[in-house]
Amino acid sequence: MAKQESLGIKALESIHWYVHDLERSRQFYTKGLDFAEVAVSGPELEAHGKQKSALFQAGEIALVVSQPVGEGGRAWRYLRKHPDGVGTLNFEVEDVEKTFKLLEQRGATFITDIQRFTDDAGGKLAFFSITTPFGDTTFRFLQRDHYKSIYPGFQVHAQPKGGQNKYGFDKMDHVTSNFQTMKPMLLWMEHVMGFEKFWHIEFHTEDVASQQKRDHGSGLKSEVMWDPKSGVKFANNEPKFPFFKASQINIFNEDHRGDGVQHLAITVKDILTSVKDMRQNAGIQFMPTPGSYYDALPDRIQRMGIKKIDEDINVLRELEVLIDGDKERSYMLQIFMKDAASLYKQPDAGPFFYEIIQRKGDQGFGGGNFRALFESIERAQKAEGRI
């Protein structure tokens, strides 16, 4: 297919969460991750939308979190079906009317027409929303023209409350979602959104199951789609046969009760310091990595063609940080938090988790680490009797 005209996306501006307990999220983001709370919903918005919200920021990362107030609102409808999760992705665009027309021509399904707002200083904001194949997650496209109020109905704090971003969070790197079958979504991303293929991997871990009886394993196919103009990237996974039901992609979808956003990757400037401090200061828990991963790491680094890394492998082992890359792209460091249900010790918090990543030249997705992550999750699920 020939390349399509760009939608004019400038950035993935923010992620909108729907949660059962806003105060629980407030404590996690401000006390745990040291985000600042910069705004909250006003009384009119809460009455009209039937939900109360807060906006948290660190670096260029913006997260809106909403809890239902009574019945009938968007957050309430989402949470009737799912645990806590991502309900909307907000994209800033250059020209909202052009984006609307392009999506209309490509057969997008609209939730709203373009809505327009003006703040007290004369700044303008316009946006509209569409449905997507990402389960119950919708996309919103916004154009700002000196609009200072963040979002309509929000009250901006005179001074941000909570954290100071002491862990050095920088920006959103990519969004990863899980599907029972991802082909419809890939076609939609290509033909409607105009995104292009960026990266692909597929594998299965049945070879790490019992050698006497290979009765389980977790596999996936993963396709990364991106918007070349903005650099916005979506990683997308589906289960891989055999042991489809035992696949952790399928287990996520069962826990989430449908397709949806699995994790958000956010960048930091110094991952070793950030991870160490998050563990010590806030008790943040990460997915464990087996010692055998680090035993084999010197040979892996050599095979990848990486001549030199700045980090001590013993420190990587201690912090359980993963490394991947190639000789052309240098390397990257990454680690995955435990999912929200595990961090909060409450099932309604859901299976979503965060990835922390530091890129040192490599723009890939840690293909060599996928198996290590899957094997780690698989061991945990095996210990819990889930596979």
Short mmCIF file of C-alpha atoms in Angstrom, two decimals:
data_model
loop_
_atom_site.label_atom_id
_atom_site.label_comp_id
_atom_site.label_asym_id
_atom_site.label_seq_id
_atom_site.Cartn_x
_atom_site.Cartn_y
_atom_site.Cartn_z
CA MET A 1 0.00 0.00 0.00
CA ALA A 2 1.25 3.48 -0.87
CA LYS A 3 2.07 5.78 2.01
CA GLN A 4 -0.90 7.81 3.16
CA GLU A 5 -0.96 11.49 3.99
CA SER A 6 0.03 12.11 7.60
CA LEU A 7 -2.68 12.90 10.13
CA GLY A 8 -0.44 15.67 11.40
CA ILE A 9 0.16 14.10 14.80
CA LYS A 10 2.64 16.14 16.83
CA ALA A 11 2.83 13.93 19.92
CA LEU A 12 1.04 11.50 22.18
CA GLU A 13 0.01 14.23 24.58
CA SER A 14 -1.45 12.28 27.49
CA ILE A 15 -2.90 9.00 28.72
CA HIS A 16 -6.35 8.96 30.35
CA TRP A 17 -6.91 6.34 33.03
CA TYR A 18 -10.17 5.12 34.52
CA VAL A 19 -9.73 3.81 38.06
CA HIS A 20 -11.80 2.63 41.00
CA ASP A 21 -9.85 4.69 43.53
CA LEU A 22 -8.39 8.08 42.55
CA GLU A 23 -6.72 8.54 45.93
CA ARG A 24 -4.89 5.23 45.52
CA SER A 25 -3.55 6.47 42.17
CA ARG A 26 -2.69 9.86 43.64
CA GLN A 27 -0.54 8.24 46.30
CA PHE A 28 1.16 5.99 43.74
CA TYR A 29 2.05 8.77 41.31
CA THR A 30 2.95 11.54 43.75
CA LYS A 31 4.49 9.49 46.59
CA GLY A 32 5.68 6.46 44.63
CA LEU A 33 6.83 7.84 41.28
CA ASP A 34 7.27 11.48 42.39
CA PHE A 35 4.96 12.94 39.73
CA ALA A 36 3.44 16.36 40.36
CA GLU A 37 -0.31 16.84 40.53
CA VAL A 38 -0.91 19.94 38.42
CA ALA A 39 -4.70 20.12 38.08
CA VAL A 40 -7.99 18.59 39.21
CA SER A 41 -11.49 18.55 37.79
CA GLY A 42 -13.83 21.34 38.84
CA PRO A 43 -17.37 20.89 40.22
CA GLU A 44 -19.07 21.52 36.87
CA LEU A 45 -16.97 18.93 35.06
CA GLU A 46 -17.54 16.40 37.82
CA ALA A 47 -21.30 16.97 37.71
CA HIS A 48 -21.47 16.83 33.91
CA GLY A 49 -19.01 13.98 33.36
CA LYS A 50 -19.93 12.05 36.52
CA GLN A 51 -16.28 11.51 37.36
CA LYS A 52 -13.57 13.27 39.34
CA SER A 53 -10.12 13.60 37.81
CA ALA A 54 -6.54 14.66 38.45
CA LEU A 55 -3.68 15.38 36.07
CA PHE A 56 -0.18 14.18 36.98
CA GLN A 57 3.01 15.21 35.18
CA ALA A 58 6.71 14.36 35.17
CA GLY A 59 8.94 15.64 32.39
CA GLU A 60 6.86 15.46 29.20
CA ILE A 61 4.66 12.66 30.59
CA ALA A 62 1.05 13.62 31.36
CA LEU A 63 -1.46 11.21 32.92
CA VAL A 64 -5.12 12.00 33.53
CA VAL A 65 -6.76 9.74 36.12
CA SER A 66 -10.54 9.62 36.59
CA GLN A 67 -12.78 7.88 39.14
CA PRO A 68 -16.55 7.54 38.67
CA VAL A 69 -18.89 9.76 40.68
CA GLY A 70 -22.16 7.88 40.67
CA GLU A 71 -23.36 6.01 37.61
CA GLY A 72 -23.57 6.78 33.90
CA GLY A 73 -20.26 8.50 33.15
CA ARG A 74 -17.51 7.26 30.84
CA ALA A 75 -15.31 6.03 33.71
CA TRP A 76 -18.25 4.14 35.24
CA ARG A 77 -19.12 2.49 31.92
CA TYR A 78 -15.49 1.45 31.37
CA LEU A 79 -15.11 0.01 34.88
CA ARG A 80 -18.32 -2.00 34.61
CA LYS A 81 -16.42 -4.15 32.12
CA HIS A 82 -12.75 -3.83 33.10
CA PRO A 83 -10.41 -3.35 36.04
CA ASP A 84 -8.44 -0.09 36.16
CA GLY A 85 -7.08 0.67 32.71
CA VAL A 86 -6.34 3.10 29.92
CA GLY A 87 -9.55 4.49 28.46
CA THR A 88 -8.31 7.22 26.12
CA LEU A 89 -5.10 8.19 24.32
CA ASN A 90 -4.86 11.92 23.56
CA PHE A 91 -2.91 13.03 20.48
CA GLU A 92 -1.93 16.63 19.79
CA VAL A 93 -2.30 17.45 16.09
CA GLU A 94 -1.31 20.35 13.87
CA ASP A 95 -4.71 20.94 12.26
CA VAL A 96 -7.72 19.29 13.87
CA GLU A 97 -10.01 19.95 10.90
CA LYS A 98 -7.58 18.34 8.48
CA THR A 99 -7.15 15.34 10.79
CA PHE A 100 -10.93 14.98 11.04
CA LYS A 101 -11.38 15.10 7.25
CA LEU A 102 -8.61 12.56 6.61
CA LEU A 103 -10.06 10.14 9.16
CA GLU A 104 -13.53 10.65 7.72
CA GLN A 105 -12.26 9.78 4.24
CA ARG A 106 -10.61 6.63 5.61
CA GLY A 107 -13.73 5.34 7.32
CA ALA A 108 -12.97 6.13 10.97
CA THR A 109 -15.86 5.74 13.43
CA PHE A 110 -16.46 9.06 15.19
CA ILE A 111 -17.74 9.43 18.74
CA THR A 112 -18.00 13.23 18.56
CA ASP A 113 -17.80 16.06 16.08
CA ILE A 114 -15.11 18.69 16.62
CA GLN A 115 -15.72 20.44 19.95
CA ARG A 116 -14.28 23.91 20.49
CA PHE A 117 -13.38 25.77 23.68
CA THR A 118 -11.91 29.19 24.53
CA ASP A 119 -10.24 30.03 27.84
CA ASP A 120 -10.27 33.33 29.73
CA ALA A 121 -7.11 34.52 27.98
CA GLY A 122 -8.50 33.86 24.51
CA GLY A 123 -6.63 30.60 23.98
CA LYS A 124 -8.41 28.00 21.89
CA LEU A 125 -8.73 24.23 22.12
CA ALA A 126 -10.51 21.92 19.67
CA PHE A 127 -10.82 18.13 19.79
CA PHE A 128 -12.81 15.10 18.67
CA SER A 129 -12.80 11.38 19.49
CA ILE A 130 -13.00 8.10 17.58
CA THR A 131 -13.46 4.45 18.48
CA THR A 132 -10.59 2.01 17.90
CA PRO A 133 -9.85 -1.74 17.71
CA PHE A 134 -7.98 -1.36 21.05
CA GLY A 135 -10.88 -2.80 23.06
CA ASP A 136 -12.70 0.02 24.87
CA THR A 137 -9.81 2.47 24.48
CA THR A 138 -10.67 5.52 22.39
CA PHE A 139 -8.43 8.03 20.59
CA ARG A 140 -8.84 11.79 20.96
CA PHE A 141 -7.20 14.35 18.66
CA LEU A 142 -6.56 17.85 20.00
CA GLN A 143 -5.32 21.13 18.56
CA ARG A 144 -4.12 23.85 20.94
CA ASP A 145 -3.76 27.54 20.18
CA HIS A 146 -2.35 29.20 23.31
CA TYR A 147 -4.90 27.33 25.43
CA LYS A 148 -3.63 27.58 29.01
CA SER A 149 -6.28 25.68 30.96
CA ILE A 150 -4.96 22.19 30.13
CA TYR A 151 -8.44 20.68 29.57
CA PRO A 152 -11.94 22.20 29.81
CA GLY A 153 -13.31 22.04 33.33
CA PHE A 154 -9.94 21.47 35.01
CA GLN A 155 -8.67 23.76 37.74
CA VAL A 156 -4.91 24.27 37.59
CA HIS A 157 -3.12 24.38 40.95
CA ALA A 158 -1.32 27.65 41.67
CA GLN A 159 1.69 25.49 42.51
CA PRO A 160 2.02 21.81 41.53
CA LYS A 161 1.40 19.43 44.41
CA GLY A 162 3.30 16.29 45.26
CA GLY A 163 6.51 15.20 43.59
CA GLN A 164 9.46 16.93 41.95
CA ASN A 165 10.35 14.20 39.40
CA LYS A 166 13.42 13.16 41.36
CA TYR A 167 13.63 9.92 39.36
CA GLY A 168 14.21 11.80 36.12
CA PHE A 169 11.24 10.65 34.03
CA ASP A 170 11.46 12.22 30.59
CA LYS A 171 8.85 11.23 27.99
CA MET A 172 6.52 8.49 26.77
CA ASP A 173 8.48 6.09 24.56
CA HIS A 174 5.76 3.73 23.31
CA VAL A 175 2.41 2.15 24.14
CA THR A 176 2.06 -1.65 24.17
CA SER A 177 -1.32 -3.36 23.77
CA ASN A 178 -2.51 -6.98 23.77
CA PHE A 179 -5.03 -8.56 21.40
CA GLN A 180 -6.56 -11.98 20.97
CA THR A 181 -5.92 -11.42 17.26
CA MET A 182 -4.17 -8.28 16.06
CA LYS A 183 -4.62 -8.40 12.28
CA PRO A 184 -7.77 -6.20 12.29
CA MET A 185 -5.96 -3.63 14.44
CA LEU A 186 -2.85 -3.67 12.19
CA LEU A 187 -4.99 -3.07 9.11
CA TRP A 188 -6.83 -0.27 10.92
CA MET A 189 -3.57 1.36 12.04
CA GLU A 190 -2.28 1.23 8.46
CA HIS A 191 -5.38 2.17 6.49
CA VAL A 192 -7.13 4.53 8.92
CA MET A 193 -4.35 6.01 11.06
CA GLY A 194 -1.74 5.91 8.29
CA PHE A 195 0.88 4.29 10.54
CA GLU A 196 3.68 2.15 9.11
CA LYS A 197 5.39 -1.07 10.20
CA PHE A 198 8.50 -0.46 12.30
CA TRP A 199 9.54 -3.77 13.93
CA HIS A 200 8.46 -7.40 14.29
CA ILE A 201 9.29 -10.38 16.49
CA GLU A 202 7.71 -13.73 17.31
CA PHE A 203 8.80 -16.61 19.54
CA HIS A 204 7.59 -19.26 21.97
CA THR A 205 9.00 -20.31 25.35
CA GLU A 206 7.81 -23.93 25.34
CA ASP A 207 11.47 -24.97 25.22
CA VAL A 208 11.96 -23.66 28.79
CA ALA A 209 9.12 -25.80 30.15
CA SER A 210 9.79 -29.17 31.70
CA GLN A 211 12.03 -31.23 29.45
CA GLN A 212 10.13 -34.36 30.51
CA LYS A 213 6.70 -32.90 29.79
CA ARG A 214 6.39 -29.71 27.80
CA ASP A 215 2.99 -28.82 29.15
CA HIS A 216 3.13 -25.05 29.04
CA GLY A 217 4.80 -22.12 27.38
CA SER A 218 4.13 -18.55 26.45
CA GLY A 219 4.52 -17.17 22.98
CA LEU A 220 3.70 -14.02 21.11
CA LYS A 221 3.74 -12.27 17.82
CA SER A 222 4.58 -8.59 18.16
CA GLU A 223 4.27 -5.86 15.53
CA VAL A 224 5.33 -2.28 16.15
CA MET A 225 3.53 0.41 14.15
CA TRP A 226 4.67 4.00 14.06
CA ASP A 227 3.89 7.45 12.76
CA PRO A 228 7.17 8.52 11.10
CA LYS A 229 6.43 12.23 11.36
CA SER A 230 5.87 12.35 15.12
CA GLY A 231 7.75 9.21 16.11
CA VAL A 232 4.73 7.90 18.07
CA LYS A 233 5.03 4.11 18.36
CA PHE A 234 2.58 1.35 19.23
CA ALA A 235 3.81 -2.15 20.07
CA ASN A 236 1.08 -4.75 19.62
CA ASN A 237 1.01 -8.38 20.78
CA GLU A 238 -1.10 -11.48 20.22
CA PRO A 239 -0.72 -15.01 21.67
CA LYS A 240 1.22 -17.56 19.66
CA PHE A 241 0.23 -21.23 19.32
CA PRO A 242 0.77 -23.71 21.03
CA PHE A 243 -0.62 -23.31 24.58
CA PHE A 244 -2.72 -20.34 23.48
CA LYS A 245 -4.80 -20.35 26.67
CA ALA A 246 -1.68 -20.37 28.86
CA SER A 247 -0.08 -17.52 26.94
CA GLN A 248 0.48 -14.52 29.17
CA ILE A 249 -1.03 -12.35 26.43
CA ASN A 250 -4.25 -14.35 26.73
CA ILE A 251 -4.03 -14.24 30.53
CA PHE A 252 -3.70 -10.45 30.39
CA ASN A 253 -6.79 -10.25 28.20
CA GLU A 254 -8.70 -12.49 30.59
CA ASP A 255 -7.65 -10.38 33.59
CA HIS A 256 -8.40 -7.17 31.70
CA ARG A 257 -11.58 -8.72 30.29
CA GLY A 258 -10.78 -7.83 26.72
CA ASP A 259 -8.13 -6.36 24.44
CA GLY A 260 -6.40 -3.24 25.69
CA VAL A 261 -3.27 -1.35 26.68
CA GLN A 262 -0.85 -3.61 28.54
CA HIS A 263 1.94 -1.20 29.41
CA LEU A 264 3.41 2.22 28.84
CA ALA A 265 7.16 2.64 28.35
CA ILE A 266 8.59 5.83 29.84
CA THR A 267 12.15 7.05 29.47
CA VAL A 268 14.59 8.14 32.15
CA LYS A 269 17.97 9.83 31.92
CA ASP A 270 19.77 7.46 34.35
CA ILE A 271 17.98 4.14 34.77
CA LEU A 272 20.37 2.67 37.33
CA THR A 273 19.97 5.57 39.73
CA SER A 274 16.23 5.78 39.07
CA VAL A 275 15.59 2.09 39.72
CA LYS A 276 17.78 2.00 42.82
CA ASP A 277 16.08 5.07 44.29
CA MET A 278 12.56 3.89 43.41
CA ARG A 279 13.21 0.64 45.25
CA GLN A 280 14.81 2.27 48.28
CA ASN A 281 12.61 5.36 48.61
CA ALA A 282 9.21 4.16 47.46
CA GLY A 283 9.32 0.37 47.60
CA ILE A 284 8.48 0.07 43.90
CA GLN A 285 8.66 -3.58 42.83
CA PHE A 286 9.95 -4.79 39.47
CA MET A 287 9.66 -8.06 37.56
CA PRO A 288 12.52 -10.35 38.65
CA THR A 289 15.24 -11.40 36.21
CA PRO A 290 17.03 -14.74 36.73
CA GLY A 291 20.74 -14.78 37.53
CA SER A 292 21.34 -16.92 34.45
CA TYR A 293 20.47 -13.89 32.31
CA TYR A 294 23.50 -12.04 33.68
CA ASP A 295 25.72 -15.13 33.58
CA ALA A 296 25.21 -15.20 29.81
CA LEU A 297 25.26 -11.42 29.36
CA PRO A 298 28.96 -10.94 28.45
CA ASP A 299 28.61 -13.41 25.57
CA ARG A 300 25.30 -11.84 24.51
CA ILE A 301 26.84 -8.38 24.42
CA GLN A 302 29.65 -9.69 22.25
CA ARG A 303 27.23 -11.45 19.88
CA MET A 304 25.17 -8.27 19.58
CA GLY A 305 28.31 -6.49 18.42
CA ILE A 306 28.29 -3.96 21.24
CA LYS A 307 31.91 -3.06 21.81
CA LYS A 308 31.51 -1.40 25.19
CA ILE A 309 28.84 -0.57 27.73
CA ASP A 310 29.13 2.13 30.36
CA GLU A 311 27.49 0.06 33.10
CA ASP A 312 28.98 -2.58 35.41
CA ILE A 313 27.28 -5.94 34.75
CA ASN A 314 27.30 -6.65 38.48
CA VAL A 315 25.26 -3.48 39.04
CA LEU A 316 22.85 -4.51 36.28
CA ARG A 317 22.51 -7.89 38.01
CA GLU A 318 21.91 -6.30 41.41
CA LEU A 319 19.20 -4.00 40.03
CA GLU A 320 17.84 -6.60 37.56
CA VAL A 321 18.07 -4.18 34.65
CA LEU A 322 18.02 -5.69 31.14
CA ILE A 323 20.21 -4.69 28.19
CA ASP A 324 19.76 -5.12 24.45
CA GLY A 325 20.97 -3.58 21.20
CA ASP A 326 23.18 -4.15 18.18
CA LYS A 327 26.42 -2.87 16.75
CA GLU A 328 24.69 -0.35 14.53
CA ARG A 329 22.29 1.08 17.07
CA SER A 330 24.35 0.89 20.24
CA TYR A 331 22.19 -0.32 23.14
CA MET A 332 19.29 0.27 25.49
CA LEU A 333 18.53 -0.53 29.14
CA GLN A 334 15.08 -1.49 30.40
CA ILE A 335 13.16 -2.90 33.35
CA PHE A 336 9.48 -3.67 33.95
CA MET A 337 7.48 -2.83 37.05
CA LYS A 338 5.13 -5.42 38.48
CA ASP A 339 1.56 -4.97 37.34
CA ALA A 340 -0.79 -2.65 39.20
CA ALA A 341 -2.76 -5.47 40.84
CA SER A 342 0.49 -6.79 42.34
CA LEU A 343 1.79 -3.37 43.37
CA TYR A 344 -1.47 -2.40 45.08
CA LYS A 345 -2.26 -5.98 46.15
CA GLN A 346 -5.79 -5.40 44.86
CA PRO A 347 -7.18 -7.23 41.79
CA ASP A 348 -9.34 -4.30 40.67
CA ALA A 349 -6.14 -2.32 39.97
CA GLY A 350 -5.71 -4.46 36.87
CA PRO A 351 -2.84 -6.08 34.94
CA PHE A 352 -1.33 -2.87 33.47
CA PHE A 353 2.35 -2.16 34.19
CA TYR A 354 5.08 0.38 33.37
CA GLU A 355 8.32 -0.17 31.51
CA ILE A 356 11.28 2.04 32.41
CA ILE A 357 13.75 2.53 29.58
CA GLN A 358 16.97 4.39 28.88
CA ARG A 359 18.06 4.57 25.27
CA LYS A 360 21.76 4.86 24.52
CA GLY A 361 21.50 5.02 20.76
CA ASP A 362 19.32 1.96 20.18
CA GLN A 363 15.74 2.67 19.05
CA GLY A 364 14.60 -0.95 19.05
CA PHE A 365 12.32 -2.81 21.44
CA GLY A 366 14.64 -5.15 23.29
CA GLY A 367 13.93 -8.20 21.17
CA GLY A 368 16.60 -10.14 23.02
CA ASN A 369 14.89 -9.30 26.31
CA PHE A 370 11.39 -10.36 25.29
CA ARG A 371 12.11 -13.97 26.15
CA ALA A 372 13.68 -13.03 29.48
CA LEU A 373 10.60 -10.99 30.40
CA PHE A 374 8.21 -13.70 29.24
CA GLU A 375 10.10 -16.40 31.10
CA SER A 376 10.03 -14.26 34.25
CA ILE A 377 6.27 -13.67 34.02
CA GLU A 378 5.76 -17.33 33.16
CA ARG A 379 7.63 -18.48 36.28
CA ALA A 380 5.48 -16.19 38.43
CA GLN A 381 2.26 -17.45 36.84
CA LYS A 382 3.43 -21.06 37.24
CA ALA A 383 4.15 -20.43 40.94
CA GLU A 384 0.64 -18.97 41.32
CA GLY A 385 -0.84 -22.07 39.69
CA ARG A 386 -2.22 -20.09 36.76
CA ILE A 387 -0.47 -22.20 34.09
#
